């Protein structure tokens, strides 16, 4: 779908250079394009870029200069898989609490193959606190998707959005990420 879009633009004399991200939904009739974004999206970028083996700067510069092949003859990817789970404040996308102390980041990042990305965080009294609905994204990387997803959830399970001693966490995440891929 995206390749056809770029080809159609070129056929109209509108050469596209840059990032083109498609927001897709899988339906019973196949993938359906919901939106285009001309930017690096999150969490989509957070699951893709850890697998990029080529230098992103060189790729971007080659695109901007109009000669990617000369600068980067082949865009290379690392072997393996990645999975990202978004950690949101309970209640998001509706009303949600803010300024919740965040703990467990060091423990999550210490897991092999796990990287934690910040989205809705800020410095507060005593440390990092939540400041948005989508607070963090945890990416797991591994030789295969099943292990990458396992690592991502292991990282998520180390993190809390609460004052010490709180009975329940205000961190919410979907637990069905990757389910369909694992069922294949």
PDB file of N, CA and C in Angstrom, residues 57-63 65 67-74:
ATOM      1  N   UNK A  57      21.687   8.211  10.466  1.00  0.00           N
ATOM      2  CA  UNK A  57      22.096   9.513   9.954  1.00  0.00           C
ATOM      3  C   UNK A  57      22.466   9.417   8.477  1.00  0.00           C
ATOM      4  N   UNK A  58      23.245   8.396   8.121  1.00  0.00           N
ATOM      5  CA  UNK A  58      23.661   8.221   6.730  1.00  0.00           C
ATOM      6  C   UNK A  58      22.461   7.946   5.825  1.00  0.00           C
ATOM      7  N   UNK A  59      21.514   7.152   6.312  1.00  0.00           N
ATOM      8  CA  UNK A  59      20.298   6.873   5.538  1.00  0.00           C
ATOM      9  C   UNK A  59      19.511   8.164   5.316  1.00  0.00           C
ATOM     10  N   UNK A  60      19.299   8.938   6.383  1.00  0.00           N
ATOM     11  CA  UNK A  60      18.537  10.188   6.276  1.00  0.00           C
ATOM     12  C   UNK A  60      19.249  11.197   5.378  1.00  0.00           C
ATOM     13  N   UNK A  61      20.566  11.314   5.518  1.00  0.00           N
ATOM     14  CA  UNK A  61      21.323  12.253   4.696  1.00  0.00           C
ATOM     15  C   UNK A  61      21.275  11.837   3.225  1.00  0.00           C
ATOM     16  N   UNK A  62      21.400  10.533   2.978  1.00  0.00           N
ATOM     17  CA  UNK A  62      21.311  10.044   1.608  1.00  0.00           C
ATOM     18  C   UNK A  62      19.958  10.362   0.985  1.00  0.00           C
ATOM     19  N   UNK A  63      18.901  10.210   1.756  1.00  0.00           N
ATOM     20  CA  UNK A  63      17.558  10.565   1.266  1.00  0.00           C
ATOM     21  C   UNK A  63      17.455  12.057   0.994  1.00  0.00           C
ATOM     22  N   UNK A  65      19.761  14.189   0.324  1.00  0.00           N
ATOM     23  CA  UNK A  65      20.600  14.592  -0.801  1.00  0.00           C
ATOM     24  C   UNK A  65      20.120  13.986  -2.121  1.00  0.00           C
ATOM     25  N   UNK A  67      20.325  10.829  -3.065  1.00  0.00           N
ATOM     26  CA  UNK A  67      21.179   9.770  -3.595  1.00  0.00           C
ATOM     27  C   UNK A  67      21.488   8.739  -2.510  1.00  0.00           C
ATOM     28  N   UNK A  68      20.447   8.097  -2.019  1.00  0.00           N
ATOM     29  CA  UNK A  68      20.607   7.107  -0.951  1.00  0.00           C
ATOM     30  C   UNK A  68      21.551   5.985  -1.357  1.00  0.00           C
ATOM     31  N   UNK A  69      21.407   5.474  -2.576  1.00  0.00           N
ATOM     32  CA  UNK A  69      22.233   4.339  -3.022  1.00  0.00           C
ATOM     33  C   UNK A  69      23.726   4.658  -2.981  1.00  0.00           C
ATOM     34  N   UNK A  70      24.098   5.910  -3.274  1.00  0.00           N
ATOM     35  CA  UNK A  70      25.509   6.282  -3.244  1.00  0.00           C
ATOM     36  C   UNK A  70      26.032   6.328  -1.807  1.00  0.00           C
ATOM     37  N   UNK A  71      25.212   6.793  -0.891  1.00  0.00           N
ATOM     38  CA  UNK A  71      25.644   6.936   0.500  1.00  0.00           C
ATOM     39  C   UNK A  71      25.505   5.628   1.268  1.00  0.00           C
ATOM     40  N   UNK A  72      24.391   4.920   1.039  1.00  0.00           N
ATOM     41  CA  UNK A  72      24.121   3.650   1.728  1.00  0.00           C
ATOM     42  C   UNK A  72      23.665   2.657   0.654  1.00  0.00           C
ATOM     43  N   UNK A  73      24.616   1.903   0.073  1.00  0.00           N
ATOM     44  CA  UNK A  73      24.254   0.994  -1.012  1.00  0.00           C
ATOM     45  C   UNK A  73      23.146   0.001  -0.644  1.00  0.00           C
ATOM     46  N   UNK A  74      23.132  -0.408   0.612  1.00  0.00           N
ATOM     47  CA  UNK A  74      22.077  -1.314   1.069  1.00  0.00           C
ATOM     48  C   UNK A  74      21.741  -0.996   2.522  1.00  0.00           C
TER      49      UNK A  74
END
